[in-house]
Coordinates of N, CA and C in Angstrom, one line a residue:
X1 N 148.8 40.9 33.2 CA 150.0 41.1 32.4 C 150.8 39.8 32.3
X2 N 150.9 38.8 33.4 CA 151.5 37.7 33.1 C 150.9 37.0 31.9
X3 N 149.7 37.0 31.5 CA 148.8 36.0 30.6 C 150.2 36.8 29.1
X4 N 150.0 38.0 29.1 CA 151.1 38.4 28.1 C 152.8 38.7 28.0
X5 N 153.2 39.2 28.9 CA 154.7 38.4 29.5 C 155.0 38.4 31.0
X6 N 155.0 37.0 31.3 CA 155.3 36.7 32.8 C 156.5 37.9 33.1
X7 N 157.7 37.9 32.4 CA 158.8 38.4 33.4 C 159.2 39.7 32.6
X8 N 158.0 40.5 33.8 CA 158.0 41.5 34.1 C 159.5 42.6 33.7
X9 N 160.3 41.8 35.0 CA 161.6 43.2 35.3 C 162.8 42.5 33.9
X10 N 162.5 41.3 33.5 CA 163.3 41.1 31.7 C 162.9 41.8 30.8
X11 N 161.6 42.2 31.2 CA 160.7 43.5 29.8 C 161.3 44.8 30.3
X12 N 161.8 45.2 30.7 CA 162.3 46.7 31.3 C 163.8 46.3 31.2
X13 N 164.5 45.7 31.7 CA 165.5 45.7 31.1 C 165.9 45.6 29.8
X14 N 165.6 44.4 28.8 CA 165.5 44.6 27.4 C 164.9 46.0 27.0
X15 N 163.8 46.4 27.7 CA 163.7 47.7 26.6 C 164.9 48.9 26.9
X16 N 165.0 48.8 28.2 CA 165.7 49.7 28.5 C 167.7 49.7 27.6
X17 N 167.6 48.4 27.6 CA 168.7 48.0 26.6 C 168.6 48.7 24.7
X18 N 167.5 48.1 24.7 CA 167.1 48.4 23.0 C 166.7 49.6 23.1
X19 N 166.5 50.8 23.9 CA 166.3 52.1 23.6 C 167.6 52.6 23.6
X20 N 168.6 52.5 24.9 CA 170.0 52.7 24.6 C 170.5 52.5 22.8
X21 N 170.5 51.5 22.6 CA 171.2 50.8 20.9 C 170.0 51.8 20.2
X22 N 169.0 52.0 19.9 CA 167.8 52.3 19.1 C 169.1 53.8 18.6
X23 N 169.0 54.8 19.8 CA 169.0 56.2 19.9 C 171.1 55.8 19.6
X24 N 171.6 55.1 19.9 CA 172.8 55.1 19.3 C 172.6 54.8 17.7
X25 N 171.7 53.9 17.0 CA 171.6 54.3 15.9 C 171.3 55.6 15.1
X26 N 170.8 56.1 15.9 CA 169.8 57.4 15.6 C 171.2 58.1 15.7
X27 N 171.9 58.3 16.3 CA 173.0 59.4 16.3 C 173.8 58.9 15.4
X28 N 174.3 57.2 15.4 CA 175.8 56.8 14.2 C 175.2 56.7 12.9
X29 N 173.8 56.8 12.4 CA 173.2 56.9 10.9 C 174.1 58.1 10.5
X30 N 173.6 59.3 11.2 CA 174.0 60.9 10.5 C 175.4 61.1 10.5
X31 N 176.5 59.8 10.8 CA 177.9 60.3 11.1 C 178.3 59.5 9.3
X32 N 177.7 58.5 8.9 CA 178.1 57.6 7.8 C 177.7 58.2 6.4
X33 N 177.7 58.4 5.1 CA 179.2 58.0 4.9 C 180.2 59.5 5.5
X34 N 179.8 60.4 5.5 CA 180.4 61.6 5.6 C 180.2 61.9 7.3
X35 N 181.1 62.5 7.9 CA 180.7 62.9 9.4 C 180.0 64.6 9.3
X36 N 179.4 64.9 10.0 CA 179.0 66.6 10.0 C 180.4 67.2 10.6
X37 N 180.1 68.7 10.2 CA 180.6 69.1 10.8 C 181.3 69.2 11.8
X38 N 180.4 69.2 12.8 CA 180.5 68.8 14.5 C 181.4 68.0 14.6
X39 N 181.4 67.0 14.2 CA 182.2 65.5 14.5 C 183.2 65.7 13.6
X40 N 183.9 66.4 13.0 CA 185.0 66.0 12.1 C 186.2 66.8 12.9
X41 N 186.4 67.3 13.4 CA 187.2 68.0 14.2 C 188.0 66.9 15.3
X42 N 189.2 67.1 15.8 CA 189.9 65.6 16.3 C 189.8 65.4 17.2
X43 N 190.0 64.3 16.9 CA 188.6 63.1 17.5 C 187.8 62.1 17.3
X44 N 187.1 62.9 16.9 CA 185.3 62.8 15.9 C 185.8 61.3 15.5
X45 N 186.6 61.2 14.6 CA 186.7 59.5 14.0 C 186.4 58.9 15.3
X46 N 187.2 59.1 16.1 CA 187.9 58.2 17.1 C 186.6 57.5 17.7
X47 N 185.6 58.7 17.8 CA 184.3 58.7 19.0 C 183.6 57.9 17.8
X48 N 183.2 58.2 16.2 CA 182.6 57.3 15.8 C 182.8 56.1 15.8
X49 N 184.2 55.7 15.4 CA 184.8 54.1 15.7 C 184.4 53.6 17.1
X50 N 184.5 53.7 18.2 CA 184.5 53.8 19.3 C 182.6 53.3 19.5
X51 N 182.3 54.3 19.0 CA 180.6 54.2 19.4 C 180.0 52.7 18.5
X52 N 180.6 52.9 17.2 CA 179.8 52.0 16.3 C 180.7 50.7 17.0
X53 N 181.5 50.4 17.6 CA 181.9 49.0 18.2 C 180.9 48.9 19.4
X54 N 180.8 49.9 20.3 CA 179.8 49.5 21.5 C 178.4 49.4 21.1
X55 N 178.0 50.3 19.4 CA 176.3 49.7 19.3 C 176.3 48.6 18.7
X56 N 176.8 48.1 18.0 CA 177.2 46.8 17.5 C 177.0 45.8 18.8
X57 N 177.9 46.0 19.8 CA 177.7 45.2 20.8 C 176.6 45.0 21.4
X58 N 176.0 46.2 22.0 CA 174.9 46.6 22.3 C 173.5 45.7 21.8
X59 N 173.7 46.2 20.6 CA 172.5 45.3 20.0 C 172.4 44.1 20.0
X60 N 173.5 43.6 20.0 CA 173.5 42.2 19.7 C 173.8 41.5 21.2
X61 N 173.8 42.2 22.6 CA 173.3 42.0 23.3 C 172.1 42.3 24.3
X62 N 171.4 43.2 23.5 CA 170.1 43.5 23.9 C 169.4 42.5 23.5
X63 N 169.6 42.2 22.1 CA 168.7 41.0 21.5 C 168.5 40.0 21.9
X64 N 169.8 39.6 22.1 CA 170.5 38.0 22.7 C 169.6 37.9 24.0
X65 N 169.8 39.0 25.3 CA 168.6 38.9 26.6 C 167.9 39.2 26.2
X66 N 167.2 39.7 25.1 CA 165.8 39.5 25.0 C 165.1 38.0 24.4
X67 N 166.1 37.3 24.0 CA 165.7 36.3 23.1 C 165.6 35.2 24.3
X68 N 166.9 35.5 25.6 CA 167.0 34.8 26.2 C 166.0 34.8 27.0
X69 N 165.6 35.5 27.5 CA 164.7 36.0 28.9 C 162.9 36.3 28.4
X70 N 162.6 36.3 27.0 CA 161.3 37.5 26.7 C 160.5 36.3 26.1
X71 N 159.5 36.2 26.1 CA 158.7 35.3 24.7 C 158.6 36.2 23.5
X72 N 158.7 35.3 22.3 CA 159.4 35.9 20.8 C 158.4 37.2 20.7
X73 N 156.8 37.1 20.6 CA 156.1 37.7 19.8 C 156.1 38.9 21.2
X74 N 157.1 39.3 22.6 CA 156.9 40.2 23.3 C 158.3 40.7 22.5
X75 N 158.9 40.1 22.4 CA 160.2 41.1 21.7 C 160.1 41.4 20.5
X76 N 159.7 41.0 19.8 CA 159.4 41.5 18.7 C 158.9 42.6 18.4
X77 N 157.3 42.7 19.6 CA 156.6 44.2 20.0 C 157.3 45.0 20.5
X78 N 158.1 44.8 21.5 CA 158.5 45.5 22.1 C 159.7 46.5 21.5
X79 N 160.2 45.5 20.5 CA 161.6 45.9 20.0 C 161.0 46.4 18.7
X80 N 160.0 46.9 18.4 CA 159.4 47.1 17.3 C 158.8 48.7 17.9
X81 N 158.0 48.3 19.1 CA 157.9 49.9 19.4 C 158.7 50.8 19.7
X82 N 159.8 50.1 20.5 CA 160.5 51.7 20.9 C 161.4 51.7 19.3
X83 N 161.9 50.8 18.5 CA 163.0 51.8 17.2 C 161.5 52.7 16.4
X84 N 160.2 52.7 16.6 CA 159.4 53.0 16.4 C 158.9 54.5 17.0
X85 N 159.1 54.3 18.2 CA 159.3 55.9 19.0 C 160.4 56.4 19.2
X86 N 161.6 55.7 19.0 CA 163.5 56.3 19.4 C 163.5 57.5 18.7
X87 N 162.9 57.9 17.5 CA 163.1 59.5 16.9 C 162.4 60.4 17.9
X88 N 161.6 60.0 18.6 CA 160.9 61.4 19.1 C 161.7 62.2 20.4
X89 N 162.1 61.8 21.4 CA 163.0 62.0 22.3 C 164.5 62.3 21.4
X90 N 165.1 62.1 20.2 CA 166.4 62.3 19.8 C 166.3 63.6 19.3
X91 N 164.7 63.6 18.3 CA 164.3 64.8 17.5 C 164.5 66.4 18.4
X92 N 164.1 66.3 19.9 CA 164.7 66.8 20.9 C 165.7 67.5 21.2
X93 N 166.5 66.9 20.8 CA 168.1 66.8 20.7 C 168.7 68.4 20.0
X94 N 169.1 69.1 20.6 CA 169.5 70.1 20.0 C 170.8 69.9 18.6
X95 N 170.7 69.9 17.6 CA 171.6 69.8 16.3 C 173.4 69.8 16.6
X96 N 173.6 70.6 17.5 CA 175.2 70.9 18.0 C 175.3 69.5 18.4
X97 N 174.5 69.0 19.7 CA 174.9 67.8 20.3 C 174.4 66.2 19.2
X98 N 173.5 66.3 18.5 CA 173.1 64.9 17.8 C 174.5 64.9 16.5
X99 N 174.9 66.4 16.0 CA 175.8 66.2 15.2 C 177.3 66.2 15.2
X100 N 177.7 66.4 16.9 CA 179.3 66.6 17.1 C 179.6 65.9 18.5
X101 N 180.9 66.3 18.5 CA 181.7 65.4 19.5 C 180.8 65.3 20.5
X102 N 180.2 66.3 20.9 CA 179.9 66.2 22.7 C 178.9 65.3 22.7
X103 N 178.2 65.3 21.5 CA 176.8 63.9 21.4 C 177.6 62.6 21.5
X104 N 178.5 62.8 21.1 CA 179.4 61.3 20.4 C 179.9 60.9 21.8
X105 N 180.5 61.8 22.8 CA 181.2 61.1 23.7 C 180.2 60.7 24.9
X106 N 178.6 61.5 24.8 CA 178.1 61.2 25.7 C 176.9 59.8 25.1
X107 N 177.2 59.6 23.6 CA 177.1 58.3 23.5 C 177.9 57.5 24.2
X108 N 178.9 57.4 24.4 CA 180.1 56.5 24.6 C 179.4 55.9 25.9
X109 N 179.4 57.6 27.0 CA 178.8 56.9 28.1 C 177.4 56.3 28.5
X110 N 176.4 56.5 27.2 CA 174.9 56.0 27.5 C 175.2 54.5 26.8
X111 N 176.2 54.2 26.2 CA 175.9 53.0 25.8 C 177.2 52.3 26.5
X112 N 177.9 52.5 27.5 CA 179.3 52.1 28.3 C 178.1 51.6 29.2
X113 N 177.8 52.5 29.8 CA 176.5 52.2 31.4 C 175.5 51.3 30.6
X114 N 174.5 51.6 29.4 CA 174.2 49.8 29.2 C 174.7 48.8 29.0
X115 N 176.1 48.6 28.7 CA 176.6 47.4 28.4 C 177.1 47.2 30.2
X116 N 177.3 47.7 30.6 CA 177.2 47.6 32.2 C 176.0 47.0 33.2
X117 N 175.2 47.5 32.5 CA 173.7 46.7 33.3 C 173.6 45.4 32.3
X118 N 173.5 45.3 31.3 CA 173.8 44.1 30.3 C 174.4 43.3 31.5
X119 N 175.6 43.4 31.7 CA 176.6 42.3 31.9 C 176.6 42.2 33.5
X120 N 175.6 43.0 34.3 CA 175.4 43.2 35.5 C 174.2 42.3 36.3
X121 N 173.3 42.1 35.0 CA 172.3 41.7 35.2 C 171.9 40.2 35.4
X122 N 171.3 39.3 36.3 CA 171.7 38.1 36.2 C 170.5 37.7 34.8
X123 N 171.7 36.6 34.4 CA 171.2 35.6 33.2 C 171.6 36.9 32.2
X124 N 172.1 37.8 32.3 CA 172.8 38.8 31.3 C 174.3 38.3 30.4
X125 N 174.8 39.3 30.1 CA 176.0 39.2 29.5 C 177.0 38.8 30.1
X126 N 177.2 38.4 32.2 CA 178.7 37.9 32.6 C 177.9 36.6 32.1
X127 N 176.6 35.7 31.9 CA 176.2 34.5 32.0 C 176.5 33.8 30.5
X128 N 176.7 34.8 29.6 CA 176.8 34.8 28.0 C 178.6 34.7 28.0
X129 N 179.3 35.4 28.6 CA 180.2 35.4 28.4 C 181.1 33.9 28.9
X130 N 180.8 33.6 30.3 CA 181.1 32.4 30.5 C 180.7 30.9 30.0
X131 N 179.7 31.4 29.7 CA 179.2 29.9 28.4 C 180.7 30.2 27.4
X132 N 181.0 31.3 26.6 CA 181.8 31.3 25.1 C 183.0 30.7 25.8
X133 N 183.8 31.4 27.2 CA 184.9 31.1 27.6 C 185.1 29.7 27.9

């Protein structure tokens, strides 16, 4: 396995990052331009605003440690298979929760806890953050 990516527990983190963002896209696609049902009820904005700022983030620090930590042509695979399997596990998803608040909020917390291991992680997001400051 090293001959194809030495570091191991960077490959598991990164994926574990980009499946978080993958499946938050998978839920904030079916809120745009119109919200369902489920989610229009008050709130609903709040949690969509809310989520589409933490996958935003998300992504663009999954990417960033994987760019930092992965060899190109392992992220690229890697970050190519799971938005490639992210529907199957969502498809799962009973319709009430992928289309209304209770999905939305318990987005908030699957992608709150990865930006928490993100920024937990060494050479992660506190190491990103103190380079900008």
């Amino acid at each position: 396995m090293d001959a194809i990516e030495p570091n191991i527990a960077g490959l598991a983190v990164f994926t574990a990052l980009w499946t978080a963002a993958c499946l938050g896209f998978l839920v904030l696609s079916g809120m745009f331009p119109v919200r369902p049902v489920g989610a229009r009820k008050a709130g609903g904005g709040t949690l969509v605003a809310l989520n589409s700022l933490l996958w935003l983030t998300l992504a663009a620090g999954a990417l960033a440690y994987g760019y930092e930590h992965l060899r190109l042509t392992t992220l690229v695979v890697v970050s190519g298979l799971v938005l490639l399997f992210a529907p199957a596990p969502f498809e799962l998803l009973p319709p009430s929760f992928r289309d209304g608040r209770r999905g939305l909020a318990t987005l908030v917390v699957l992608q709150g806890a990865a930006l928490a291991v993100w920024l937990a992680v060494p050479g992660g997001g506190a190491g990103l953050l103190q380079l900008i400051v």
